[in-house]
Coordinates of C-alpha atoms and ligand atoms in Angstrom, one line a residue:
X1 CA -43.2 10.8 -16.8
X2 CA -40.6 13.4 -15.7
X3 CA -37.9 11.8 -13.6
X4 CA -36.8 13.5 -10.4
X5 CA -33.4 15.1 -11.2
X6 CA -30.2 13.3 -10.1
X7 CA -31.6 10.1 -8.5
X8 CA -28.9 7.6 -9.1
X9 CA -29.0 3.9 -8.3
X10 CA -25.7 2.0 -7.6
X11 CA -25.2 -1.8 -7.6
X12 CA -22.3 -3.5 -6.0
X13 CA -21.6 -7.2 -6.4
X14 CA -17.9 -7.8 -6.7
X15 CA -17.6 -10.3 -3.9
X16 CA -19.6 -11.5 -0.9
X17 CA -21.9 -8.4 -0.6
X18 CA -24.8 -7.5 -2.8
X19 CA -25.3 -3.8 -2.2
X20 CA -27.8 -1.3 -3.7
X21 CA -27.5 2.3 -2.8
X22 CA -29.3 5.5 -3.9
X23 CA -27.8 9.0 -4.2
X24 CA -29.9 12.0 -5.0
X25 CA -30.5 15.6 -4.2
X26 CA -26.9 16.0 -2.9
X27 CA -27.0 13.2 -0.4
X28 CA -27.0 9.4 0.1
X29 CA -30.6 8.4 0.4
X30 CA -30.2 4.6 0.9
X31 CA -27.5 2.0 1.4
X32 CA -29.0 -1.5 1.5
X33 CA -27.1 -4.7 1.4
X34 CA -27.0 -8.4 2.2
X35 CA -23.7 -10.3 2.7
X36 CA -23.3 -13.9 1.7
X37 CA -22.4 -16.2 4.6
X38 CA -21.7 -19.9 4.7
X39 CA -25.2 -20.8 5.8
X40 CA -26.0 -20.4 2.1
X41 CA -23.6 -23.3 1.2
X42 CA -19.8 -23.4 0.7
X43 CA -17.5 -20.6 -0.1
X44 CA -17.5 -21.0 -3.9
X45 CA -18.0 -17.7 -5.9
X46 CA -21.0 -19.4 -7.7
X47 CA -22.7 -19.8 -4.2
X48 CA -22.2 -16.1 -3.4
X49 CA -23.5 -15.2 -6.9
X50 CA -26.6 -17.4 -6.3
X51 CA -27.1 -15.5 -3.0
X52 CA -26.9 -12.2 -4.8
X53 CA -29.5 -13.2 -7.4
X54 CA -31.9 -14.5 -4.7
X55 CA -31.8 -11.3 -2.6
X56 CA -31.5 -8.8 -5.5
X57 CA -35.2 -7.9 -5.6
X58 CA -35.5 -7.6 -1.8
X59 CA -32.5 -5.4 -1.5
X60 CA -33.6 -3.2 -4.5
X61 CA -37.1 -2.8 -2.9
X62 CA -35.6 -2.0 0.5
X63 CA -33.3 0.7 -0.9
X64 CA -36.1 2.4 -2.8
X65 CA -38.3 2.3 0.2
X66 CA -35.6 3.8 2.5
X67 CA -34.9 6.5 -0.1
X68 CA -38.6 7.2 -0.6
X69 CA -38.3 6.8 -4.4
X70 CA -40.0 4.7 -7.0
X71 CA -38.2 2.8 -9.8
X72 CA -39.5 5.5 -12.2
X73 CA -37.6 8.2 -10.3
X74 CA -34.2 6.7 -11.1
X75 CA -32.4 8.7 -13.8
X76 CA -29.0 7.0 -13.8
X77 CA -27.5 3.6 -12.9
X78 CA -24.0 2.6 -12.0
X79 CA -22.6 -0.8 -11.2
X80 CA -19.2 -2.4 -10.4
X81 CA -17.8 -4.1 -13.6
X82 CA -14.7 -5.2 -11.8
X83 CA -12.3 -6.2 -10.3
X84 CA -14.0 -9.1 -8.5
X85 CA -15.4 -12.6 -8.7
X86 CA -16.8 -13.2 -12.2
X87 CA -20.1 -15.0 -11.2
X88 CA -20.8 -12.3 -8.6
X89 CA -20.0 -9.5 -11.1
X90 CA -22.4 -11.0 -13.6
X91 CA -25.4 -10.7 -11.2
X92 CA -24.8 -7.0 -10.7
X93 CA -24.2 -6.3 -14.3
X94 CA -27.3 -8.2 -15.4
X95 CA -29.5 -6.3 -13.0
X96 CA -28.0 -3.0 -14.0
X97 CA -28.3 -3.6 -17.8
X98 CA -31.9 -4.9 -17.4
X99 CA -33.0 -1.9 -15.3
X100 CA -31.2 0.6 -17.6
X101 CA -32.8 -0.8 -20.7
X102 CA -36.3 -1.1 -19.2
X103 CA -36.2 2.4 -17.8
X104 CA -34.3 3.9 -20.8
X105 CA -31.7 5.6 -18.7
X106 CA -27.9 5.8 -18.9
X107 CA -25.7 3.2 -17.4
X108 CA -22.1 3.7 -16.0
X109 CA -19.8 0.7 -15.6
X110 CA -17.5 1.4 -12.7
X111 CA -14.2 0.3 -11.2
X112 CA -14.9 -0.9 -7.7
X113 CA -11.8 0.6 -6.1
X114 CA -12.4 4.0 -7.8
X115 CA -15.8 4.0 -6.0
X116 CA -14.1 3.3 -2.6
X117 CA -11.8 6.3 -3.3
X118 CA -14.6 8.7 -4.5
X119 CA -16.9 8.0 -1.6
X120 CA -13.9 8.5 0.7
X121 CA -13.1 11.9 -0.9
X122 CA -16.8 12.8 -0.6
X123 CA -17.1 11.8 3.0
X124 CA -13.9 13.5 4.0
X125 CA -14.2 16.6 1.8
X126 CA -10.7 15.9 0.2
X127 CA -9.5 17.4 -3.0
X128 CA -6.4 15.4 -4.1
X129 CA -5.2 12.9 -1.5
X130 CA -2.6 10.2 -1.4
X131 CA -4.9 7.2 -1.3
X132 CA -4.1 4.2 0.9
X133 CA -6.5 1.6 -0.5
X134 CA -6.8 -1.6 1.6
X135 CA -9.2 -4.3 0.7
X136 CA -9.4 -8.1 0.6
X137 CA -8.2 -8.6 -2.9
X138 CA -5.8 -5.6 -3.3
X139 CA -3.7 -3.1 -1.4
X140 CA -2.4 -0.1 -3.2
X141 CA -1.0 3.4 -2.8
X142 CA -2.6 5.7 -5.4
X143 CA -2.7 9.3 -6.7
X144 CA -4.7 10.9 -9.4
X145 CA -2.8 11.7 -12.6
X146 CA -5.0 13.5 -15.1
X147 CA -8.1 11.5 -15.8
X148 CA -6.9 8.3 -14.1
X149 CA -5.6 7.0 -10.8
X150 CA -2.0 5.9 -10.9
X151 CA -0.5 3.1 -8.7
X152 CA 2.6 4.2 -6.8
X153 CA 3.0 1.1 -4.8
X154 CA 1.1 -2.1 -4.1
X155 CA 1.1 -5.6 -2.6
X156 CA 3.4 -8.0 -4.5
X157 CA 1.3 -11.0 -3.5
X158 CA -2.1 -10.9 -1.6
X159 CA -4.3 -8.1 -0.5
X160 CA -4.2 -7.2 3.2
X161 CA -7.8 -8.3 3.8
X162 CA -7.1 -11.7 2.3
X163 CA -4.0 -12.0 4.4
X164 CA -6.0 -11.2 7.6
X165 CA -8.8 -13.7 6.6
X166 CA -6.1 -16.3 5.9
X167 CA -4.6 -15.8 9.4
X168 CA -8.1 -16.0 11.0
X169 CA -8.7 -19.4 9.3
X170 CA -5.2 -20.6 10.4
X171 CA -6.3 -19.8 13.9
X172 CA -9.5 -21.7 13.5
X173 CA -11.6 -18.8 14.6
X174 CA -15.3 -19.3 14.4
X175 CA -15.7 -15.7 13.1
X176 CA -12.9 -15.8 10.6
X177 CA -12.7 -12.1 9.6
X178 CA -10.8 -8.9 10.2
X179 CA -13.0 -7.6 13.0
X180 CA -12.3 -10.6 15.1
X181 CA -8.5 -10.4 14.5
X182 CA -8.6 -6.7 15.6
X183 CA -10.5 -7.6 18.7
X184 CA -8.2 -10.4 19.9
X185 CA -5.1 -8.4 18.9
X186 CA -5.8 -5.9 21.7
X187 CA -4.8 -8.5 24.3
X188 CA -1.6 -9.6 22.6
X189 CA 2.1 -8.9 23.0
X190 CA 4.6 -8.2 20.2
X191 CA 6.8 -10.9 18.8
X192 CA 9.1 -10.3 15.8
X193 CA 7.8 -11.3 12.4
X194 CA 9.1 -11.0 8.8
X195 CA 8.8 -7.4 7.4
X196 CA 8.8 -7.0 3.6
X197 CA 8.8 -3.5 2.0
X198 CA 10.5 -2.9 -1.3
X199 CA 10.4 0.8 -2.1
X200 CA 6.7 1.6 -2.2
X201 CA 5.7 -2.1 -2.6
X202 CA 5.1 -4.6 0.1
X203 CA 4.2 -8.3 0.5
X204 CA 2.1 -10.2 3.1
X205 CA 2.4 -13.9 2.2
X206 CA 5.7 -14.5 4.1
X207 CA 4.1 -12.9 7.1
X208 CA 1.1 -15.1 7.0
X209 CA 3.2 -18.3 6.6
X210 CA 5.4 -17.3 9.5
X211 CA 2.4 -16.7 11.7
X212 CA 1.0 -20.1 10.8
X213 CA 4.3 -21.7 11.8
X214 CA 4.4 -19.9 15.1
X215 CA 0.8 -20.5 16.1
X216 CA 1.3 -23.8 18.0
X217 CA 3.8 -22.0 20.3
X218 CA 2.1 -18.7 20.8
X219 CA -1.4 -17.4 21.7
X220 CA -3.8 -16.3 19.1
X221 CA -3.7 -12.8 20.7
X222 CA 0.1 -12.5 20.4
X223 CA 0.0 -13.6 16.8
X224 CA -2.9 -11.3 15.9
X225 CA -1.3 -8.4 17.6
X226 CA 2.1 -9.0 16.0
X227 CA 0.6 -9.6 12.6
X228 CA -1.3 -6.3 12.7
X229 CA 1.6 -4.3 14.1
X230 CA 4.0 -5.7 11.4
X231 CA 1.6 -5.5 8.4
X232 CA 0.3 -2.1 9.2
X233 CA 3.9 -0.7 9.8
X234 CA 4.9 -2.0 6.4
X235 CA 2.0 -0.2 4.8
X236 CA 2.7 3.0 6.7
X237 CA 6.4 2.9 5.8
X238 CA 5.5 2.6 2.1
X239 CA 2.8 5.2 2.4
X240 CA 5.1 7.6 4.1
X241 CA 7.6 7.2 1.2
X242 CA 4.8 7.9 -1.3
X243 CA 3.7 11.0 0.7
X244 CA 7.3 12.4 0.7
X245 CA 7.6 11.7 -3.0
X246 CA 4.3 13.3 -4.0
X247 CA 4.2 16.0 -1.4
X248 CA 0.4 15.5 -1.1
X249 CA -1.3 17.4 1.7
X250 CA -4.1 14.8 2.3
X251 CA -4.0 11.1 3.1
X252 CA -7.2 9.1 2.5
X253 CA -7.5 5.6 3.9
X254 CA -10.2 3.6 2.2
X255 CA -11.5 0.1 1.4
X256 CA -12.8 -2.7 3.6
X257 CA -9.8 -3.0 5.8
X258 CA -9.9 0.8 6.5
X259 CA -12.6 -0.2 9.1
X260 CA -9.7 -1.4 11.4
X261 CA -9.3 1.0 14.2
X262 CA -5.6 0.2 14.8
X263 CA -4.8 0.8 11.1
X264 CA -6.7 4.1 11.2
X265 CA -4.6 5.2 14.2
X266 CA -1.3 4.3 12.5
X267 CA -2.1 5.9 9.2
X268 CA -3.4 9.0 10.9
X269 CA -0.2 9.4 13.0
X270 CA 1.9 8.9 9.9
X271 CA 0.0 11.5 7.9
X272 CA 0.0 14.1 10.7
X273 CA 3.7 13.6 11.5
X274 CA 4.3 14.6 7.9
X275 CA 1.9 17.6 8.0
X276 CA -0.9 16.1 6.0
X277 CA -4.6 15.9 6.8
X278 CA -5.9 12.4 7.5
X279 CA -9.3 11.1 6.7
X280 CA -11.4 7.9 6.2
X281 CA -15.1 7.3 5.5
X282 CA -17.5 6.0 8.1
X283 CA -17.4 2.1 8.3
X284 CA -20.7 1.9 6.4
X285 CA -19.0 3.4 3.4
X286 CA -15.6 1.7 3.7
X287 CA -17.1 -1.8 3.5
X288 CA -18.4 -2.9 0.1
X289 CA -21.7 -1.0 -0.5
X290 CA -24.0 0.2 -3.1
X291 CA -24.1 3.9 -2.0
X292 CA -20.4 4.3 -3.1
X293 CA -21.4 3.1 -6.5
X294 CA -24.4 5.4 -6.7
X295 CA -22.4 8.4 -5.6
X296 CA -19.5 7.7 -7.9
X297 CA -21.8 7.1 -11.0
X298 CA -23.5 10.4 -10.3
X299 CA -20.1 12.2 -9.8
X300 CA -18.6 10.8 -13.0
X301 CA -21.7 11.4 -15.0
X302 CA -21.6 15.1 -14.1
X303 CA -17.8 15.3 -14.4
X304 CA -17.9 14.0 -18.0
X305 CA -21.0 16.0 -18.9
X306 CA -23.1 12.8 -19.4
X307 CA -20.5 11.2 -21.7
X308 CA -18.5 8.8 -19.4
X309 CA -15.9 7.3 -21.8
X310 CA -16.4 3.7 -20.7
X311 CA -19.4 2.2 -22.5
X312 CA -18.3 -1.4 -22.4
X313 CA -20.7 -3.5 -20.2
X314 CA -18.5 -6.6 -20.2
X315 CA -17.4 -7.5 -16.7
X316 CA -13.7 -7.3 -16.0
X317 CA -12.7 -9.6 -13.1
X318 CA -9.1 -8.3 -13.3
X319 CA -9.9 -4.6 -14.1
X320 CA -6.9 -2.4 -13.2
X321 CA -7.6 1.0 -11.8
X322 CA -5.2 2.7 -14.3
X323 CA -7.6 1.6 -17.1
X324 CA -10.7 3.2 -15.5
X325 CA -11.6 6.8 -16.5
X326 CA -11.7 8.8 -13.2
Ligands
FE2_401 FE1 -14.2 -3.3 -1.8

């Protein structure tokens, strides 16, 4: 059977989301996902992995139905091989390897953050941006150097998303995630907090610890507001230094925390004050999703003429972006 040209399936399973996306005929055709929540049990990675295995077939069928394709139309598969939680990564890898061998089609193992960058470039029409990558597990300033992305600066301890989640748990919020912190921060007033920038690197753990100490004496709104203002200013200062050093003309904000409206506004202002164009993808493509994996697999397959250099299908929970062919 002749396959419809360029239909690519992408599988994302690095953390709490199992996402399956489909890219084809020059556009994203489907972006289906299910996100693990505590109703499935505790917060152990193995519980999230069990969730991903249980919903895998349902999400795959939904993505194919939304895209109007059958499994036999799929010509290429991509999946996240890392970084991420090993039990979760194994679910995506197993599904991808199985489908690829059954359908006898090529398989591309991808770096998760690289997919966040490439879908952002695609959405914003950017050529060669300074990348401000903000996710749960990592926070980095990146630029392309030849066939890889290079890290100019990064968090010295935790990712910004994990810092925000940690703060939300310290507050005892029922919805302990970044969207809730952003919402309550709008009502708060500023109080001074520790500010840690070292060149183009930065650190968040001291900020979280100080917020936890101050919580009994201050409202959640004041702490959330001050945390955001301080953490985002740190990131913007380091990014501005990177922008001046690299003289890039575009700034791309991407990753799960890029959904935060206040962070978007601050990075946009910083970029525009320095004469650079600012952009970020729509929220659907900044959160963890399968469409970014499908698009990036398609892009890299084309870019390398069907010979993407990484053929190793072992998962890499601590995969560094400098090691990923881009
Ligand atoms: Fe992510």
